[in-house]
mmCIF file of C-alpha atoms in Angstrom:
data_model
loop_
_atom_site.group_PDB
_atom_site.id
_atom_site.type_symbol
_atom_site.label_atom_id
_atom_site.label_comp_id
_atom_site.label_asym_id
_atom_site.label_seq_id
_atom_site.Cartn_x
_atom_site.Cartn_y
_atom_site.Cartn_z
ATOM 1 C CA MET A 1 -23.369 47.067 42.622
ATOM 2 C CA ILE A 2 -20.239 49.108 42.533
ATOM 3 C CA LEU A 3 -18.191 49.185 45.817
ATOM 4 C CA VAL A 4 -15.512 51.621 46.444
ATOM 5 C CA PRO A 5 -13.852 51.175 49.753
ATOM 6 C CA VAL A 6 -12.157 54.295 51.141
ATOM 7 C CA LYS A 7 -9.712 54.164 54.144
ATOM 8 C CA ASN A 8 -8.926 56.882 56.591
ATOM 9 C CA LEU A 9 -7.695 59.682 54.225
ATOM 10 C CA SER A 10 -5.994 61.691 56.963
ATOM 11 C CA SER A 11 -3.291 59.087 57.075
ATOM 12 C CA ALA A 12 -3.345 58.082 53.341
ATOM 13 C CA LYS A 13 -0.590 57.058 51.087
ATOM 14 C CA GLN A 14 2.243 56.316 53.691
ATOM 15 C CA ARG A 15 4.581 55.025 51.008
ATOM 16 C CA LEU A 16 4.728 58.453 49.485
ATOM 17 C CA ALA A 17 6.237 59.717 52.605
ATOM 18 C CA ALA A 18 9.751 60.129 51.107
ATOM 19 C CA VAL A 19 8.402 62.817 48.522
ATOM 20 C CA LEU A 20 5.302 64.264 50.196
ATOM 21 C CA ASP A 21 4.359 65.330 53.653
ATOM 22 C CA GLN A 22 0.994 64.108 55.202
ATOM 23 C CA PRO A 23 -1.174 67.002 54.363
ATOM 24 C CA SER A 24 0.054 66.851 50.744
ATOM 25 C CA ARG A 25 -0.553 62.903 50.675
ATOM 26 C CA THR A 26 -4.086 63.445 52.026
ATOM 27 C CA ALA A 27 -4.881 66.219 49.519
ATOM 28 C CA LEU A 28 -3.745 63.888 46.732
ATOM 29 C CA ALA A 29 -5.972 61.051 48.057
ATOM 30 C CA GLN A 30 -8.837 63.397 48.085
ATOM 31 C CA ALA A 31 -8.138 64.488 44.553
ATOM 32 C CA MET A 32 -7.981 60.933 43.248
ATOM 33 C CA LEU A 33 -11.281 60.006 44.992
ATOM 34 C CA HIS A 34 -12.808 62.901 43.404
ATOM 35 C CA ASP A 35 -11.664 61.887 40.154
ATOM 36 C CA VAL A 36 -12.883 58.290 40.511
ATOM 37 C CA PHE A 37 -16.351 59.588 41.846
ATOM 38 C CA THR A 38 -16.618 62.031 38.969
ATOM 39 C CA THR A 39 -16.125 59.323 36.405
ATOM 40 C CA LEU A 40 -18.572 57.130 38.179
ATOM 41 C CA HIS A 41 -21.096 59.993 38.424
ATOM 42 C CA ASN A 42 -20.852 60.935 34.695
ATOM 43 C CA TRP A 43 -21.218 57.249 33.514
ATOM 44 C CA PRO A 44 -24.889 56.945 32.101
ATOM 45 C CA ASP A 45 -26.860 53.837 33.018
ATOM 46 C CA ARG A 46 -24.274 52.598 35.575
ATOM 47 C CA PRO A 47 -25.083 50.180 38.466
ATOM 48 C CA PRO A 48 -25.667 51.674 41.771
ATOM 49 C CA VAL A 49 -22.650 52.900 43.666
ATOM 50 C CA ALA A 50 -21.899 52.325 47.380
ATOM 51 C CA VAL A 51 -18.840 53.938 49.151
ATOM 52 C CA VAL A 52 -17.614 51.869 52.142
ATOM 53 C CA THR A 53 -16.094 54.390 54.559
ATOM 54 C CA SER A 54 -16.481 56.262 57.540
ATOM 55 C CA ASP A 55 -13.898 58.956 56.566
ATOM 56 C CA PRO A 56 -15.631 62.430 57.020
ATOM 57 C CA TYR A 57 -14.169 63.787 53.628
ATOM 58 C CA ALA A 58 -15.347 60.622 51.776
ATOM 59 C CA VAL A 59 -18.798 60.604 53.305
ATOM 60 C CA GLN A 60 -19.370 64.167 52.519
ATOM 61 C CA MET A 61 -18.182 63.533 48.924
ATOM 62 C CA ALA A 62 -20.297 60.603 48.466
ATOM 63 C CA THR A 63 -23.295 62.517 49.743
ATOM 64 C CA ASP A 64 -22.609 65.190 47.240
ATOM 65 C CA PHE A 65 -22.413 62.666 44.388
ATOM 66 C CA GLN A 66 -25.470 60.900 45.842
ATOM 67 C CA PHE A 67 -23.734 57.666 46.152
ATOM 68 C CA GLU A 68 -24.959 55.172 48.835
ATOM 69 C CA ILE A 69 -22.809 55.096 52.002
ATOM 70 C CA ILE A 70 -22.043 51.781 53.796
ATOM 71 C CA PRO A 71 -20.377 52.838 56.997
ATOM 72 C CA ASP A 72 -17.112 51.351 58.038
ATOM 73 C CA PRO A 73 -16.758 52.481 61.712
ATOM 74 C CA ASP A 74 -14.147 49.761 62.630
ATOM 75 C CA ASN A 75 -11.964 50.711 59.520
ATOM 76 C CA PRO A 76 -10.253 47.315 59.251
ATOM 77 C CA GLY A 77 -8.704 48.037 55.907
ATOM 78 C CA GLU A 78 -9.913 47.488 52.396
ATOM 79 C CA THR A 79 -10.269 43.587 52.782
ATOM 80 C CA GLY A 80 -12.437 43.910 55.835
ATOM 81 C CA ALA A 81 -14.482 46.679 54.467
ATOM 82 C CA ILE A 82 -15.150 44.677 51.266
ATOM 83 C CA GLU A 83 -16.073 41.444 53.255
ATOM 84 C CA MET A 84 -18.598 43.492 55.146
ATOM 85 C CA ALA A 85 -20.101 45.286 52.255
ATOM 86 C CA THR A 86 -20.338 42.058 50.275
ATOM 87 C CA ARG A 87 -22.278 40.413 53.147
ATOM 88 C CA ILE A 88 -24.792 43.394 52.899
ATOM 89 C CA CYS A 89 -24.947 42.913 49.054
ATOM 90 C CA VAL A 90 -25.791 39.237 49.439
ATOM 91 C CA ALA A 91 -28.440 39.905 52.260
ATOM 92 C CA ARG A 92 -30.109 42.435 49.793
ATOM 93 C CA GLY A 93 -30.149 39.941 46.973
ATOM 94 C CA ILE A 94 -27.769 41.937 44.931
ATOM 95 C CA GLU A 95 -26.381 39.533 42.247
ATOM 96 C CA SER A 96 -23.047 40.940 41.394
ATOM 97 C CA THR A 97 -20.351 43.348 42.625
ATOM 98 C CA LEU A 98 -17.631 45.437 40.977
ATOM 99 C CA VAL A 99 -15.094 46.579 43.452
ATOM 100 C CA ILE A 100 -12.724 49.375 42.486
ATOM 101 C CA PRO A 101 -10.128 51.285 44.562
ATOM 102 C CA ALA A 102 -10.274 54.980 45.371
ATOM 103 C CA ASP A 103 -6.758 55.640 43.912
ATOM 104 C CA ILE A 104 -7.192 55.159 40.140
ATOM 105 C CA PRO A 105 -7.440 58.601 38.892
ATOM 106 C CA LEU A 106 -7.242 57.928 35.283
ATOM 107 C CA LEU A 107 -10.346 55.436 35.337
ATOM 108 C CA GLU A 108 -12.443 55.870 32.452
ATOM 109 C CA ALA A 109 -16.206 54.890 32.132
ATOM 110 C CA TRP A 110 -15.757 52.996 28.995
ATOM 111 C CA GLU A 111 -13.326 50.598 30.845
ATOM 112 C CA LEU A 112 -15.969 49.933 33.368
ATOM 113 C CA GLU A 113 -18.551 49.163 30.508
ATOM 114 C CA GLU A 114 -16.110 46.705 28.879
ATOM 115 C CA ILE A 115 -15.893 44.922 32.228
ATOM 116 C CA LEU A 116 -19.558 44.577 32.340
ATOM 117 C CA LYS A 117 -19.681 43.564 28.752
ATOM 118 C CA HIS A 118 -17.230 40.767 29.280
ATOM 119 C CA ALA A 119 -18.736 39.523 32.507
ATOM 120 C CA PRO A 120 -20.025 35.918 32.448
ATOM 121 C CA ALA A 121 -23.274 34.929 33.487
ATOM 122 C CA GLU A 122 -21.507 33.301 36.520
ATOM 123 C CA GLY A 123 -17.926 33.944 37.127
ATOM 124 C CA SER A 124 -15.577 36.957 37.434
ATOM 125 C CA VAL A 125 -13.572 39.609 35.641
ATOM 126 C CA LEU A 126 -10.347 40.725 37.070
ATOM 127 C CA VAL A 127 -8.034 43.708 36.025
ATOM 128 C CA PRO A 128 -4.633 43.861 37.291
ATOM 129 C CA ALA A 129 -2.620 47.131 38.223
ATOM 130 C CA ALA A 130 0.026 48.231 35.834
ATOM 131 C CA ASP A 131 2.806 46.131 37.676
ATOM 132 C CA GLY A 132 0.634 42.987 37.489
ATOM 133 C CA ARG A 133 0.790 42.667 41.201
ATOM 134 C CA GLY A 134 -2.224 44.334 42.468
ATOM 135 C CA THR A 135 -5.973 44.103 41.545
ATOM 136 C CA ASN A 136 -7.505 47.318 40.423
ATOM 137 C CA ALA A 137 -11.086 45.921 39.578
ATOM 138 C CA ALA A 138 -12.757 42.864 40.613
ATOM 139 C CA PHE A 139 -16.275 41.690 39.244
ATOM 140 C CA ARG A 140 -18.011 38.767 40.800
ATOM 141 C CA ARG A 141 -21.251 37.085 40.064
ATOM 142 C CA PRO A 142 -22.508 35.804 42.508
ATOM 143 C CA ALA A 143 -21.608 38.854 44.578
ATOM 144 C CA ASN A 144 -19.659 36.500 47.044
ATOM 145 C CA LEU A 145 -18.311 33.976 44.500
ATOM 146 C CA PHE A 146 -14.934 34.199 46.257
ATOM 147 C CA PRO A 147 -13.477 36.423 49.011
ATOM 148 C CA LEU A 148 -11.119 39.381 47.945
ATOM 149 C CA ARG A 149 -7.904 39.827 49.909
ATOM 150 C CA PHE A 150 -6.396 43.121 48.927
ATOM 151 C CA GLY A 151 -2.662 44.007 49.369
ATOM 152 C CA ASN A 152 0.476 44.537 47.344
ATOM 153 C CA ASP A 153 0.472 41.207 45.565
ATOM 154 C CA SER A 154 -3.325 40.534 45.373
ATOM 155 C CA PHE A 155 -3.711 39.586 41.677
ATOM 156 C CA LYS A 156 -2.222 36.297 41.636
ATOM 157 C CA PRO A 157 -4.203 35.020 44.643
ATOM 158 C CA HIS A 158 -7.441 36.547 43.246
ATOM 159 C CA HIS A 159 -6.772 34.874 40.055
ATOM 160 C CA ALA A 160 -6.213 31.548 41.733
ATOM 161 C CA ALA A 161 -9.361 31.938 43.811
ATOM 162 C CA ALA A 162 -11.373 32.799 40.913
ATOM 163 C CA LYS A 163 -10.246 29.706 38.863
ATOM 164 C CA ALA A 164 -10.842 27.601 41.976
ATOM 165 C CA THR A 165 -14.496 28.351 41.885
ATOM 166 C CA GLY A 166 -14.840 26.414 38.582
ATOM 167 C CA LYS A 167 -16.583 29.489 36.992
ATOM 168 C CA PRO A 168 -15.015 31.381 34.058
ATOM 169 C CA CYS A 169 -12.619 34.089 34.870
ATOM 170 C CA ILE A 170 -11.814 36.840 32.494
ATOM 171 C CA VAL A 171 -8.767 38.934 32.769
ATOM 172 C CA LEU A 172 -8.746 42.446 31.103
ATOM 173 C CA ASN A 173 -5.981 45.017 30.865
ATOM 174 C CA PHE A 174 -6.709 48.708 30.758
ATOM 175 C CA ALA A 175 -4.602 51.647 30.566
ATOM 176 C CA GLY A 176 -6.717 53.942 32.856
ATOM 177 C CA ILE A 177 -7.581 51.348 35.516
ATOM 178 C CA ALA A 178 -4.034 50.034 35.769
ATOM 179 C CA VAL A 179 -2.736 53.300 37.057
ATOM 180 C CA ASP A 180 -2.883 53.446 40.703
ATOM 181 C CA ILE A 181 -0.672 55.699 42.982
ATOM 182 C CA ASP A 182 1.183 53.973 45.849
ATOM 183 C CA ASN A 183 4.881 54.955 45.545
ATOM 184 C CA PRO A 184 7.138 57.775 44.203
ATOM 185 C CA GLU A 185 7.435 55.998 40.863
ATOM 186 C CA ASP A 186 3.747 55.848 40.424
ATOM 187 C CA LEU A 187 3.480 59.578 41.224
ATOM 188 C CA GLN A 188 5.992 60.349 38.471
ATOM 189 C CA SER A 189 3.899 58.275 35.982
ATOM 190 C CA LEU A 190 0.710 60.028 36.968
ATOM 191 C CA VAL A 191 2.485 63.338 36.234
ATOM 192 C CA SER A 192 3.942 62.245 32.883
ATOM 193 C CA LEU A 193 0.801 60.549 31.430
ATOM 194 C CA PRO A 194 -1.658 62.485 29.124
ATOM 195 C CA GLY A 195 -4.647 63.865 31.036
ATOM 196 C CA GLU A 196 -5.763 66.875 33.196
ATOM 197 C CA THR A 197 -7.553 65.031 35.977
ATOM 198 C CA ARG A 198 -7.677 66.919 39.432
ATOM 199 C CA ALA A 199 -4.971 64.386 40.791
ATOM 200 C CA GLN A 200 -2.632 64.914 37.977
ATOM 201 C CA ARG A 201 -2.958 68.714 38.193
ATOM 202 C CA LEU A 202 -2.158 68.445 42.037
ATOM 203 C CA ALA A 203 0.772 66.023 41.451
ATOM 204 C CA ARG A 204 2.336 68.298 38.852
ATOM 205 C CA SER A 205 2.143 71.172 41.217
ATOM 206 C CA TYR A 206 3.974 69.168 43.704
ATOM 207 C CA LEU A 207 6.573 67.894 41.488
ATOM 208 C CA GLY A 208 7.204 70.901 39.382
ATOM 209 C CA SER A 209 6.167 71.697 35.875
ATOM 210 C CA CYS A 210 6.061 68.661 33.461
ATOM 211 C CA THR A 211 4.712 68.771 29.913
ATOM 212 C CA PRO A 212 2.706 65.566 29.305
ATOM 213 C CA PRO A 213 2.661 63.731 25.929
ATOM 214 C CA ALA A 214 -0.019 64.670 23.544
ATOM 215 C CA PRO A 215 -3.383 63.074 24.530
ATOM 216 C CA THR A 216 -4.474 60.050 22.552
ATOM 217 C CA ASN A 217 -7.840 58.834 21.900
ATOM 218 C CA SER A 218 -8.238 56.260 24.589
ATOM 219 C CA SER A 219 -11.690 55.218 23.188
ATOM 220 C CA THR A 220 -9.918 53.446 20.403
ATOM 221 C CA VAL A 221 -7.748 51.357 22.713
ATOM 222 C CA ARG A 222 -9.391 47.878 23.056
ATOM 223 C CA PRO A 223 -8.821 45.555 26.191
ATOM 224 C CA ARG A 224 -6.647 42.526 25.866
ATOM 225 C CA SER A 225 -8.507 39.734 27.538
ATOM 226 C CA THR A 226 -8.088 36.193 28.445
ATOM 227 C CA ALA A 227 -10.708 33.731 29.534
ATOM 228 C CA GLU A 228 -9.815 30.761 31.914
#
């Protein structure tokens, strides 16, 4: 099962406060969520998707896309939401989970397919953020193979926890999944990268006109991987 945790969008993206007011930050978070949901919705033969949230906008959007909603009324943050959702998956007998954030608007379905293709029979696949600090995708089989602890520097702890299980851990790098939007520098990158996602169009309207580089055929880009 694919799990997408969504925090309260009305107070989203506080680290962008230096360049965007809260209504603009909320609109950007909603646009990124729409981009992620659209990619998942258009991915044929994907695993089931569950959105872990109680945010009204996210609940409505998940309903529109016909994704399952796992209510998160306590809103303890991404880590607590995934802990709770993982317990539900295990109780249902779901054998694997793929956790992705709601703020990776350049996500592409072929990247997710590569994660599943590389996934070991027992073990994990991790995809770091562009800065190598965060974790932008985490596949686990069994579903609760090790706990996920999200934050600014989650990748190294996740990698260590995955290796400590004694099961294979595959690290993949993808250009789309790597792009998350947390600070003003990330916002500038989103504006300058090729593409016309909803979040990119909105960010360009915020920051002024910007002509992106000519698009490349991302389907020809192959992931770099390491197995440990």
